[in-house]
Amino acid sequence: STWTPVYSGWTLGAVKKIGRNWTISGNCISDATETGVYVGNMDTVVSNNVIRMNDPALANSSGIKIRGRGMSVVGNKVTNYPTGISVNEAAIDVTVSGNSIYSNGGTSGGAIDVNTDGISSYIANRPWFASDYKPMSAISITGNSIDFPTSAAPSVTQHAAFRVYTDSADANYPEGQLIGL
């Protein structure tokens, strides 16, 4: 909404208040109906959490979803989510390291999923980005442990440890939507 300081008499306009310098650590999360941890701010550490989906009736997207800048996802244990960790548009400077993921499958995504699909519409629909069409960049995925049920192979062809998915063409990104993975 529009923000007008009480004592100054001027109006700033629409303000997106997300925040920065958060730590989300040491939590136990079960059966979240969408995503266990969904973070879209800046300079945040998501570490040492246990996130599990026990109820197969829940249609969960991911255990941890990142849509921010300067994010660190380290040492988490995610079980039974089709996608354990998802790095989505418009993430920049993200580290995903030392996590343990047991994926139950059932999706075309990966246990660790990097997805820029729709980044132009994501930015265009958020006026606070001011049409700043920067590609996702500086994403590091190292030292993670990923396990699938034995029933997944070879009958489930969509089971992937890592999936990188982008739009096939985008006029706002002539050099590509993802740089430095």
CSV table of N, CA and C in Angstrom, one decimal:
chain,number,residue,atom,x,y,z
A,1,SER,N,0.8,-1.2,0.0
A,1,SER,CA,0.0,0.0,0.0
A,1,SER,C,0.9,1.2,0.0
A,2,THR,N,0.3,2.4,-0.2
A,2,THR,CA,1.0,3.7,-0.2
A,2,THR,C,1.4,4.0,1.2
A,3,TRP,N,2.7,4.5,1.3
A,3,TRP,CA,3.2,4.8,2.7
A,3,TRP,C,3.5,6.3,2.7
A,4,THR,N,2.8,7.0,3.7
A,4,THR,CA,3.1,8.4,3.9
A,4,THR,C,3.6,8.6,5.3
A,5,PRO,N,4.8,9.1,5.4
A,5,PRO,CA,5.4,9.3,6.8
A,5,PRO,C,4.5,10.4,7.5
A,6,VAL,N,4.2,10.1,8.8
A,6,VAL,CA,3.3,10.9,9.6
A,6,VAL,C,3.8,12.4,9.7
A,7,TYR,N,5.1,12.6,9.8
A,7,TYR,CA,5.6,13.9,10.1
A,7,TYR,C,6.3,14.6,8.9
A,8,SER,N,6.3,14.0,7.7
A,8,SER,CA,7.1,14.7,6.6
A,8,SER,C,6.2,15.3,5.6
A,9,GLY,N,5.0,14.8,5.4
A,9,GLY,CA,4.1,15.4,4.4
A,9,GLY,C,4.2,14.9,3.0
A,10,TRP,N,5.2,14.0,2.7
A,10,TRP,CA,5.3,13.5,1.4
A,10,TRP,C,4.9,12.0,1.3
A,11,THR,N,4.7,11.5,0.1
A,11,THR,CA,4.2,10.1,0.0
A,11,THR,C,5.2,9.4,-0.9
A,12,LEU,N,5.6,8.2,-0.4
A,12,LEU,CA,6.6,7.4,-1.1
A,12,LEU,C,6.0,6.5,-2.1
A,13,GLY,N,4.7,6.1,-2.0
A,13,GLY,CA,4.1,5.2,-3.0
A,13,GLY,C,4.1,3.8,-2.5
A,14,ALA,N,3.9,2.9,-3.4
A,14,ALA,CA,3.8,1.5,-3.0
A,14,ALA,C,5.1,1.0,-2.5
A,15,VAL,N,5.1,0.4,-1.3
A,15,VAL,CA,6.4,-0.1,-0.7
A,15,VAL,C,6.2,-1.6,-0.4
A,16,LYS,N,7.2,-2.4,-0.8
A,16,LYS,CA,7.3,-3.8,-0.5
A,16,LYS,C,8.2,-4.0,0.6
A,17,LYS,N,7.7,-4.4,1.7
A,17,LYS,CA,8.5,-4.6,3.0
A,17,LYS,C,8.7,-6.1,3.2
A,18,ILE,N,9.8,-6.6,2.7
A,18,ILE,CA,10.1,-8.0,2.9
A,18,ILE,C,11.1,-8.2,4.1
A,19,GLY,N,12.2,-7.5,4.0
A,19,GLY,CA,13.2,-7.7,5.1
A,19,GLY,C,14.5,-8.3,4.7
A,20,ARG,N,15.5,-8.3,5.6
A,20,ARG,CA,16.8,-8.9,5.4
A,20,ARG,C,17.4,-9.4,6.7
A,21,ASN,N,18.5,-10.1,6.5
A,21,ASN,CA,19.3,-10.6,7.7
A,21,ASN,C,18.4,-11.5,8.6
A,22,TRP,N,17.7,-12.5,8.0
A,22,TRP,CA,16.9,-13.4,8.8
A,22,TRP,C,17.7,-14.7,9.0
A,23,THR,N,17.4,-15.4,10.1
A,23,THR,CA,17.9,-16.8,10.3
A,23,THR,C,16.7,-17.6,10.6
A,24,ILE,N,16.6,-18.7,9.8
A,24,ILE,CA,15.5,-19.7,10.1
A,24,ILE,C,16.2,-21.0,10.3
A,25,SER,N,16.3,-21.4,11.6
A,25,SER,CA,17.2,-22.5,11.9
A,25,SER,C,16.6,-23.4,13.1
A,26,GLY,N,16.9,-24.7,13.0
A,26,GLY,CA,16.5,-25.6,14.1
A,26,GLY,C,15.0,-25.9,14.3
A,27,ASN,N,14.3,-25.8,13.2
A,27,ASN,CA,12.8,-26.0,13.3
A,27,ASN,C,12.5,-27.4,12.8
A,28,CYS,N,11.4,-27.9,13.3
A,28,CYS,CA,10.8,-29.2,12.8
A,28,CYS,C,9.4,-28.9,12.2
A,29,ILE,N,9.3,-29.1,10.9
A,29,ILE,CA,8.1,-28.7,10.2
A,29,ILE,C,7.5,-30.0,9.6
A,30,SER,N,6.2,-30.3,9.9
A,30,SER,CA,5.6,-31.4,9.3
A,30,SER,C,4.3,-31.1,8.5
A,31,ASP,N,4.1,-31.7,7.4
A,31,ASP,CA,2.9,-31.6,6.6
A,31,ASP,C,2.4,-30.2,6.3
A,32,ALA,N,3.3,-29.3,5.9
A,32,ALA,CA,2.9,-28.0,5.4
A,32,ALA,C,2.1,-28.2,4.1
A,33,THR,N,1.0,-27.5,4.0
A,33,THR,CA,0.1,-27.7,2.8
A,33,THR,C,0.6,-27.1,1.5
A,34,GLU,N,1.6,-26.2,1.6
A,34,GLU,CA,2.2,-25.7,0.3
A,34,GLU,C,3.7,-25.9,0.4
A,35,THR,N,4.4,-25.2,1.2
A,35,THR,CA,5.9,-25.2,1.3
A,35,THR,C,6.3,-25.1,2.7
A,36,GLY,N,7.2,-25.9,3.2
A,36,GLY,CA,7.7,-25.8,4.6
A,36,GLY,C,8.3,-24.5,4.9
A,37,VAL,N,9.2,-24.0,4.1
A,37,VAL,CA,9.8,-22.7,4.3
A,37,VAL,C,9.8,-22.0,3.0
A,38,TYR,N,9.2,-20.8,2.9
A,38,TYR,CA,9.2,-20.1,1.6
A,38,TYR,C,9.7,-18.7,1.9
A,39,VAL,N,10.9,-18.4,1.4
A,39,VAL,CA,11.6,-17.1,1.7
A,39,VAL,C,11.9,-16.3,0.5
A,40,GLY,N,11.4,-15.1,0.5
A,40,GLY,CA,11.6,-14.2,-0.7
A,40,GLY,C,12.2,-12.8,-0.3
A,41,ASN,N,13.2,-12.9,0.7
A,41,ASN,CA,13.8,-11.6,1.1
A,41,ASN,C,15.3,-11.6,0.7
A,42,MET,N,16.1,-10.9,1.6
A,42,MET,CA,17.5,-10.8,1.3
A,42,MET,C,18.3,-11.3,2.5
A,43,ASP,N,19.5,-11.8,2.2
A,43,ASP,CA,20.5,-12.1,3.2
A,43,ASP,C,20.0,-13.0,4.3
A,44,THR,N,19.5,-14.2,4.0
A,44,THR,CA,18.9,-15.1,4.9
A,44,THR,C,19.6,-16.4,4.9
A,45,VAL,N,19.7,-17.0,6.1
A,45,VAL,CA,20.2,-18.3,6.3
A,45,VAL,C,19.1,-19.2,6.7
A,46,VAL,N,18.9,-20.3,6.0
A,46,VAL,CA,17.9,-21.4,6.3
A,46,VAL,C,18.7,-22.6,6.6
A,47,SER,N,18.9,-23.0,7.9
A,47,SER,CA,19.8,-24.0,8.2
A,47,SER,C,19.3,-25.0,9.3
A,48,ASN,N,19.7,-26.2,9.2
A,48,ASN,CA,19.5,-27.2,10.3
A,48,ASN,C,18.0,-27.4,10.6
A,49,ASN,N,17.1,-27.3,9.6
A,49,ASN,CA,15.7,-27.6,9.8
A,49,ASN,C,15.4,-29.0,9.4
A,50,VAL,N,14.4,-29.6,10.0
A,50,VAL,CA,13.8,-30.9,9.6
A,50,VAL,C,12.4,-30.6,9.0
A,51,ILE,N,12.3,-30.9,7.7
A,51,ILE,CA,11.0,-30.6,7.1
A,51,ILE,C,10.5,-31.9,6.4
A,52,ARG,N,9.3,-32.4,6.8
A,52,ARG,CA,8.8,-33.6,6.3
A,52,ARG,C,7.4,-33.6,6.0
A,53,MET,N,7.0,-34.3,5.0
A,53,MET,CA,5.6,-34.5,4.6
A,53,MET,C,5.3,-35.9,4.8
A,54,ASN,N,4.4,-36.2,5.7
A,54,ASN,CA,4.0,-37.6,6.0
A,54,ASN,C,2.7,-37.9,5.4
A,55,ASP,N,1.8,-36.9,5.1
A,55,ASP,CA,0.5,-37.2,4.5
A,55,ASP,C,0.6,-37.2,3.0
A,56,PRO,N,0.5,-38.3,2.3
A,56,PRO,CA,0.6,-38.3,0.8
A,56,PRO,C,-0.6,-37.6,0.1
A,57,ALA,N,-1.6,-37.3,0.9
A,57,ALA,CA,-2.7,-36.5,0.2
A,57,ALA,C,-2.4,-35.1,0.0
A,58,LEU,N,-1.4,-34.5,0.7
A,58,LEU,CA,-1.0,-33.1,0.5
A,58,LEU,C,-0.2,-33.0,-0.8
A,59,ALA,N,-0.6,-32.0,-1.6
A,59,ALA,CA,0.1,-31.7,-2.9
A,59,ALA,C,1.1,-30.6,-2.6
A,60,ASN,N,2.2,-30.9,-2.1
A,60,ASN,CA,3.3,-30.0,-1.7
A,60,ASN,C,4.2,-29.7,-2.9
A,61,SER,N,4.6,-28.5,-3.0
A,61,SER,CA,5.5,-28.1,-4.1
A,61,SER,C,7.0,-28.4,-3.7
A,62,SER,N,7.4,-28.0,-2.5
A,62,SER,CA,8.8,-28.1,-2.1
A,62,SER,C,8.9,-28.0,-0.6
A,63,GLY,N,9.9,-28.6,0.0
A,63,GLY,CA,10.2,-28.4,1.4
A,63,GLY,C,10.7,-27.0,1.7
A,64,ILE,N,11.6,-26.5,0.8
A,64,ILE,CA,12.2,-25.1,1.0
A,64,ILE,C,12.1,-24.5,-0.4
A,65,LYS,N,11.5,-23.3,-0.4
A,65,LYS,CA,11.4,-22.5,-1.7
A,65,LYS,C,12.1,-21.2,-1.5
A,66,ILE,N,13.1,-20.8,-2.4
A,66,ILE,CA,13.9,-19.6,-2.2
A,66,ILE,C,13.6,-18.7,-3.4
A,67,ARG,N,13.2,-17.5,-3.1
A,67,ARG,CA,13.0,-16.4,-4.1
A,67,ARG,C,13.7,-15.1,-3.7
A,68,GLY,N,14.9,-15.2,-3.3
A,68,GLY,CA,15.5,-14.0,-2.7
A,68,GLY,C,17.0,-13.8,-3.2
A,69,ARG,N,17.6,-12.9,-2.5
A,69,ARG,CA,19.0,-12.6,-2.8
A,69,ARG,C,19.9,-12.8,-1.6
A,70,GLY,N,21.1,-13.3,-1.9
A,70,GLY,CA,22.0,-13.5,-0.8
A,70,GLY,C,21.5,-14.6,0.2
A,71,MET,N,21.0,-15.7,-0.3
A,71,MET,CA,20.4,-16.7,0.5
A,71,MET,C,21.4,-17.9,0.7
A,72,SER,N,21.3,-18.5,1.9
A,72,SER,CA,22.1,-19.7,2.2
A,72,SER,C,21.2,-20.8,2.7
A,73,VAL,N,21.1,-21.9,2.0
A,73,VAL,CA,20.3,-23.1,2.5
A,73,VAL,C,21.3,-24.2,2.8
A,74,VAL,N,21.5,-24.4,4.1
A,74,VAL,CA,22.6,-25.3,4.5
A,74,VAL,C,22.2,-26.3,5.6
A,75,GLY,N,22.5,-27.6,5.4
A,75,GLY,CA,22.3,-28.5,6.5
A,75,GLY,C,20.9,-28.9,6.9
A,76,ASN,N,20.0,-28.7,6.0
A,76,ASN,CA,18.6,-29.1,6.2
A,76,ASN,C,18.3,-30.5,5.8
A,77,LYS,N,17.3,-31.1,6.5
A,77,LYS,CA,16.9,-32.5,6.1
A,77,LYS,C,15.4,-32.4,5.6
A,78,VAL,N,15.2,-32.7,4.4
A,78,VAL,CA,13.9,-32.6,3.8
A,78,VAL,C,13.5,-34.0,3.3
A,79,THR,N,12.3,-34.5,3.7
A,79,THR,CA,11.9,-35.8,3.3
A,79,THR,C,10.5,-35.8,2.8
A,80,ASN,N,10.2,-36.7,1.8
A,80,ASN,CA,8.9,-37.0,1.2
A,80,ASN,C,8.3,-35.9,0.4
A,81,TYR,N,9.0,-34.8,0.1
A,81,TYR,CA,8.5,-33.8,-0.8
A,81,TYR,C,9.0,-34.1,-2.2
A,82,PRO,N,8.2,-34.0,-3.2
A,82,PRO,CA,8.7,-34.2,-4.6
A,82,PRO,C,9.9,-33.4,-4.9
A,83,THR,N,9.9,-32.1,-4.5
A,83,THR,CA,11.0,-31.2,-4.7
A,83,THR,C,11.5,-30.8,-3.3
A,84,GLY,N,12.7,-31.2,-2.9
A,84,GLY,CA,13.2,-30.8,-1.6
A,84,GLY,C,13.5,-29.3,-1.5
A,85,ILE,N,14.3,-28.8,-2.4
A,85,ILE,CA,14.7,-27.4,-2.4
A,85,ILE,C,14.5,-26.8,-3.8
A,86,SER,N,13.8,-25.7,-3.8
A,86,SER,CA,13.5,-25.0,-5.1
A,86,SER,C,14.0,-23.6,-5.1
A,87,VAL,N,14.8,-23.3,-6.1
A,87,VAL,CA,15.4,-21.9,-6.2
A,87,VAL,C,14.6,-21.3,-7.4
A,88,ASN,N,13.8,-20.3,-7.2
A,88,ASN,CA,12.9,-19.8,-8.2
A,88,ASN,C,13.2,-18.3,-8.6
A,89,GLU,N,12.5,-17.9,-9.7
A,89,GLU,CA,12.6,-16.6,-10.1
A,89,GLU,C,12.3,-15.6,-9.0
A,90,ALA,N,13.0,-14.6,-8.8
A,90,ALA,CA,14.2,-14.0,-9.4
A,90,ALA,C,15.4,-14.1,-8.4
A,91,ALA,N,15.8,-15.3,-8.0
A,91,ALA,CA,16.8,-15.5,-7.0
A,91,ALA,C,18.2,-15.1,-7.6
A,92,ILE,N,19.0,-14.5,-6.7
A,92,ILE,CA,20.4,-14.1,-7.1
A,92,ILE,C,21.3,-14.4,-5.8
A,93,ASP,N,22.5,-14.9,-6.1
A,93,ASP,CA,23.5,-15.2,-5.0
A,93,ASP,C,22.9,-16.2,-4.0
A,94,VAL,N,22.7,-17.4,-4.4
A,94,VAL,CA,22.1,-18.4,-3.5
A,94,VAL,C,23.1,-19.6,-3.4
A,95,THR,N,23.3,-20.1,-2.2
A,95,THR,CA,24.1,-21.3,-1.9
A,95,THR,C,23.2,-22.4,-1.3
A,96,VAL,N,23.2,-23.5,-2.0
A,96,VAL,CA,22.5,-24.7,-1.5
A,96,VAL,C,23.5,-25.8,-1.2
A,97,SER,N,23.8,-26.1,0.0
A,97,SER,CA,24.9,-26.9,0.3
A,97,SER,C,24.7,-27.8,1.6
A,98,GLY,N,25.1,-29.1,1.5
A,98,GLY,CA,25.1,-29.9,2.7
A,98,GLY,C,23.7,-30.3,3.2
A,99,ASN,N,22.7,-30.3,2.3
A,99,ASN,CA,21.4,-30.7,2.7
A,99,ASN,C,21.2,-32.2,2.4
A,100,SER,N,20.2,-32.8,3.1
A,100,SER,CA,19.9,-34.2,2.9
A,100,SER,C,18.4,-34.2,2.4
A,101,ILE,N,18.2,-34.8,1.2
A,101,ILE,CA,16.8,-34.8,0.6
A,101,ILE,C,16.4,-36.3,0.3
A,102,TYR,N,15.3,-36.7,0.7
A,102,TYR,CA,14.7,-37.9,0.3
A,102,TYR,C,13.4,-37.5,-0.4
A,103,SER,N,13.4,-37.7,-1.8
A,103,SER,CA,12.3,-37.3,-2.6
A,103,SER,C,11.4,-38.4,-2.9
A,104,ASN,N,10.1,-38.2,-2.7
A,104,ASN,CA,9.1,-39.3,-3.0
A,104,ASN,C,8.7,-39.3,-4.5
A,105,GLY,N,9.1,-38.3,-5.2
A,105,GLY,CA,8.8,-38.2,-6.7
A,105,GLY,C,7.4,-37.7,-7.0
A,106,GLY,N,6.9,-38.1,-8.2
A,106,GLY,CA,5.6,-37.7,-8.5
A,106,GLY,C,5.5,-36.3,-9.2
A,107,THR,N,6.6,-35.8,-9.6
A,107,THR,CA,6.6,-34.5,-10.3
A,107,THR,C,7.7,-34.5,-11.4
A,108,SER,N,7.6,-33.5,-12.3
A,108,SER,CA,8.6,-33.4,-13.3
A,108,SER,C,9.7,-32.6,-12.9
A,109,GLY,N,9.7,-32.0,-11.7
A,109,GLY,CA,10.8,-31.2,-11.1
A,109,GLY,C,11.9,-32.1,-10.6
A,110,GLY,N,12.9,-31.5,-10.1
A,110,GLY,CA,14.0,-32.2,-9.5
A,110,GLY,C,13.9,-32.2,-8.0
A,111,ALA,N,14.7,-33.1,-7.4
A,111,ALA,CA,14.8,-33.0,-5.9
A,111,ALA,C,15.4,-31.6,-5.5
A,112,ILE,N,16.3,-31.1,-6.3
A,112,ILE,CA,16.7,-29.7,-6.2
A,112,ILE,C,16.4,-29.1,-7.5
A,113,ASP,N,15.6,-28.1,-7.5
A,113,ASP,CA,15.0,-27.5,-8.7
A,113,ASP,C,15.4,-26.0,-8.9
A,114,VAL,N,16.0,-25.7,-10.0
A,114,VAL,CA,16.3,-24.3,-10.3
A,114,VAL,C,15.4,-23.9,-11.5
A,115,ASN,N,14.5,-22.9,-11.2
A,115,ASN,CA,13.5,-22.6,-12.2
A,115,ASN,C,13.4,-21.1,-12.5
A,116,THR,N,13.7,-20.7,-13.7
A,116,THR,CA,13.5,-19.3,-14.1
A,116,THR,C,12.3,-19.1,-14.9
A,117,ASP,N,11.5,-20.2,-15.2
A,117,ASP,CA,10.3,-20.1,-16.0
A,117,ASP,C,9.4,-19.0,-15.6
A,118,GLY,N,9.0,-18.1,-16.4
A,118,GLY,CA,8.1,-17.0,-16.0
A,118,GLY,C,8.7,-15.8,-15.3
A,119,ILE,N,10.1,-15.7,-15.4
A,119,ILE,CA,10.7,-14.6,-14.6
A,119,ILE,C,10.3,-13.2,-15.1
A,120,SER,N,10.1,-13.1,-16.4
A,120,SER,CA,9.6,-11.8,-17.0
A,120,SER,C,8.3,-11.4,-16.4
A,121,SER,N,7.3,-12.3,-16.4
A,121,SER,CA,6.0,-12.0,-15.8
A,121,SER,C,6.1,-11.7,-14.3
A,122,TYR,N,6.9,-12.5,-13.6
A,122,TYR,CA,7.1,-12.3,-12.2
A,122,TYR,C,7.6,-10.9,-11.9
A,123,ILE,N,8.6,-10.4,-12.6
A,123,ILE,CA,9.1,-9.1,-12.4
A,123,ILE,C,8.1,-8.0,-12.9
A,124,ALA,N,7.5,-8.2,-14.0
A,124,ALA,CA,6.5,-7.3,-14.6
A,124,ALA,C,5.3,-7.1,-13.7
A,125,ASN,N,4.9,-8.1,-12.9
A,125,ASN,CA,3.8,-8.0,-12.0
A,125,ASN,C,4.1,-7.5,-10.6
A,126,ARG,N,5.3,-7.1,-10.4
A,126,ARG,CA,5.8,-6.5,-9.1
A,126,ARG,C,6.4,-5.1,-9.4
A,127,PRO,N,5.6,-4.1,-9.2
A,127,PRO,CA,6.1,-2.7,-9.6
A,127,PRO,C,7.4,-2.3,-8.8
A,128,TRP,N,7.6,-2.9,-7.6
A,128,TRP,CA,8.8,-2.5,-6.8
A,128,TRP,C,10.1,-2.9,-7.5
A,129,PHE,N,10.0,-3.9,-8.5
A,129,PHE,CA,11.2,-4.2,-9.2
A,129,PHE,C,11.5,-3.2,-10.3
A,130,ALA,N,10.6,-2.3,-10.6
A,130,ALA,CA,10.8,-1.3,-11.6
A,130,ALA,C,11.3,-1.8,-12.9
A,131,SER,N,10.7,-2.9,-13.4
A,131,SER,CA,11.1,-3.5,-14.7
A,131,SER,C,12.6,-3.8,-14.8
A,132,ASP,N,13.2,-4.2,-13.6
A,132,ASP,CA,14.7,-4.5,-13.6
A,132,ASP,C,14.9,-6.0,-13.9
A,133,TYR,N,15.0,-6.3,-15.2
A,133,TYR,CA,15.0,-7.7,-15.7
A,133,TYR,C,16.5,-8.2,-15.6
A,134,LYS,N,16.9,-8.5,-14.4
A,134,LYS,CA,18.2,-9.1,-14.2
A,134,LYS,C,18.0,-10.6,-14.2
A,135,PRO,N,19.0,-11.3,-14.8
A,135,PRO,CA,18.9,-12.8,-14.8
A,135,PRO,C,19.2,-13.4,-13.4
A,136,MET,N,18.7,-14.6,-13.2
A,136,MET,CA,19.1,-15.3,-12.0
A,136,MET,C,20.6,-15.6,-12.1
A,137,SER,N,21.4,-15.4,-11.0
A,137,SER,CA,22.8,-15.6,-11.2
A,137,SER,C,23.4,-16.0,-9.8
A,138,ALA,N,24.7,-16.5,-10.0
A,138,ALA,CA,25.5,-16.8,-8.8
A,138,ALA,C,24.8,-17.8,-7.9
A,139,ILE,N,24.4,-18.9,-8.5
A,139,ILE,CA,23.7,-20.0,-7.7
A,139,ILE,C,24.7,-21.2,-7.6
A,140,SER,N,24.9,-21.6,-6.4
A,140,SER,CA,25.9,-22.7,-6.1
A,140,SER,C,25.2,-23.8,-5.4
A,141,ILE,N,25.3,-25.0,-6.0
A,141,ILE,CA,24.6,-26.2,-5.5
A,141,ILE,C,25.7,-27.3,-5.3
A,142,THR,N,26.1,-27.5,-4.0
A,142,THR,CA,27.3,-28.4,-3.7
A,142,THR,C,27.0,-29.3,-2.5
A,143,GLY,N,27.6,-30.5,-2.5
A,143,GLY,CA,27.6,-31.3,-1.3
A,143,GLY,C,26.3,-31.8,-0.7
A,144,ASN,N,25.3,-31.9,-1.5
A,144,ASN,CA,24.0,-32.3,-1.0
A,144,ASN,C,23.8,-33.8,-1.2
A,145,SER,N,23.0,-34.5,-0.4
A,145,SER,CA,22.7,-35.9,-0.5
A,145,SER,C,21.3,-36.1,-0.9
A,146,ILE,N,21.1,-36.8,-2.0
A,146,ILE,CA,19.7,-37.0,-2.5
A,146,ILE,C,19.4,-38.5,-2.7
A,147,ASP,N,18.3,-38.9,-2.1
A,147,ASP,CA,17.9,-40.3,-2.2
A,147,ASP,C,16.5,-40.4,-2.7
A,148,PHE,N,16.2,-41.4,-3.5
A,148,PHE,CA,14.9,-41.7,-4.0
A,148,PHE,C,14.5,-43.1,-3.6
A,149,PRO,N,13.2,-43.4,-3.5
A,149,PRO,CA,12.8,-44.7,-3.2
A,149,PRO,C,13.1,-45.7,-4.3
A,150,THR,N,13.4,-46.9,-4.0
A,150,THR,CA,13.8,-47.8,-5.1
A,150,THR,C,12.6,-48.0,-6.1
A,151,SER,N,11.4,-47.8,-5.7
A,151,SER,CA,10.2,-48.0,-6.6
A,151,SER,C,10.2,-46.9,-7.7
A,152,ALA,N,11.0,-45.8,-7.5
A,152,ALA,CA,11.0,-44.8,-8.5
A,152,ALA,C,11.7,-45.2,-9.8
A,153,ALA,N,12.7,-46.1,-9.7
A,153,ALA,CA,13.4,-46.4,-10.9
A,153,ALA,C,13.1,-47.9,-11.3
A,154,PRO,N,13.0,-48.2,-12.6
A,154,PRO,CA,13.0,-47.2,-13.7
A,154,PRO,C,11.6,-46.8,-14.1
A,155,SER,N,10.5,-47.1,-13.3
A,155,SER,CA,9.2,-46.9,-13.8
A,155,SER,C,8.8,-45.4,-13.8
A,156,VAL,N,9.4,-44.6,-12.9
A,156,VAL,CA,9.0,-43.1,-12.9
A,156,VAL,C,10.1,-42.4,-13.6
A,157,THR,N,9.8,-41.9,-14.8
A,157,THR,CA,10.8,-41.3,-15.7
A,157,THR,C,11.1,-39.9,-15.3
A,158,GLN,N,10.2,-39.2,-14.5
A,158,GLN,CA,10.4,-37.8,-14.2
A,158,GLN,C,11.3,-37.6,-12.9
A,159,HIS,N,11.8,-38.7,-12.4
A,159,HIS,CA,12.7,-38.5,-11.2
A,159,HIS,C,14.0,-38.0,-11.5
A,160,ALA,N,14.3,-36.8,-11.1
A,160,ALA,CA,15.6,-36.1,-11.4
A,160,ALA,C,16.2,-35.6,-10.1
A,161,ALA,N,17.5,-35.8,-9.9
A,161,ALA,CA,18.1,-35.2,-8.7
A,161,ALA,C,18.2,-33.7,-8.9
A,162,PHE,N,18.6,-33.2,-10.0
A,162,PHE,CA,18.7,-31.8,-10.3
A,162,PHE,C,18.0,-31.4,-11.6
A,163,ARG,N,17.2,-30.4,-11.5
A,163,ARG,CA,16.5,-29.9,-12.7
A,163,ARG,C,16.7,-28.4,-12.9
A,164,VAL,N,17.2,-28.0,-14.0
A,164,VAL,CA,17.3,-26.6,-14.3
A,164,VAL,C,16.3,-26.3,-15.5
A,165,TYR,N,15.4,-25.4,-15.2
A,165,TYR,CA,14.3,-25.2,-16.2
A,165,TYR,C,14.2,-23.7,-16.4
A,166,THR,N,14.2,-23.3,-17.7
A,166,THR,CA,14.1,-21.9,-18.1
A,166,THR,C,13.1,-21.8,-19.3
A,167,ASP,N,12.6,-20.6,-19.5
A,167,ASP,CA,11.8,-20.3,-20.7
A,167,ASP,C,12.7,-20.6,-22.0
A,168,SER,N,12.1,-21.1,-23.0
A,168,SER,CA,12.8,-21.3,-24.2
A,168,SER,C,13.3,-20.1,-24.9
A,169,ALA,N,12.5,-19.0,-24.8
A,169,ALA,CA,12.9,-17.7,-25.4
A,169,ALA,C,12.2,-16.6,-24.6
A,170,ASP,N,12.9,-15.5,-24.4
A,170,ASP,CA,12.4,-14.4,-23.6
A,170,ASP,C,13.1,-13.1,-24.1
A,171,ALA,N,12.3,-12.2,-24.7
A,171,ALA,CA,12.9,-10.9,-25.2
A,171,ALA,C,13.6,-10.1,-24.2
A,172,ASN,N,13.2,-10.2,-22.9
A,172,ASN,CA,13.9,-9.4,-21.9
A,172,ASN,C,15.3,-10.0,-21.5
A,173,TYR,N,15.6,-11.2,-21.9
A,173,TYR,CA,16.8,-11.9,-21.6
A,173,TYR,C,17.5,-12.5,-22.8
A,174,PRO,N,18.0,-11.6,-23.7
A,174,PRO,CA,18.7,-12.1,-24.9
A,174,PRO,C,19.9,-13.0,-24.6
A,175,GLU,N,20.5,-12.8,-23.5
A,175,GLU,CA,21.7,-13.6,-23.1
A,175,GLU,C,21.4,-14.8,-22.2
A,176,GLY,N,20.1,-14.9,-21.9
A,176,GLY,CA,19.7,-16.0,-21.0
A,176,GLY,C,19.2,-15.6,-19.7
A,177,GLN,N,18.3,-16.4,-19.1
A,177,GLN,CA,17.6,-16.1,-17.8
A,177,GLN,C,18.5,-16.5,-16.6
A,178,LEU,N,19.5,-17.3,-16.9
A,178,LEU,CA,20.3,-17.9,-15.7
A,178,LEU,C,21.7,-17.8,-16.1
A,179,ILE,N,22.5,-17.2,-15.3
A,179,ILE,CA,23.9,-17.0,-15.5
A,179,ILE,C,24.7,-17.4,-14.2
A,180,GLY,N,25.7,-18.2,-14.4
A,180,GLY,CA,26.6,-18.5,-13.2
A,180,GLY,C,26.0,-19.6,-12.3
A,181,LEU,N,25.6,-20.8,-12.8
A,181,LEU,CA,25.1,-21.8,-12.0
A,181,LEU,C,26.3,-22.8,-11.8
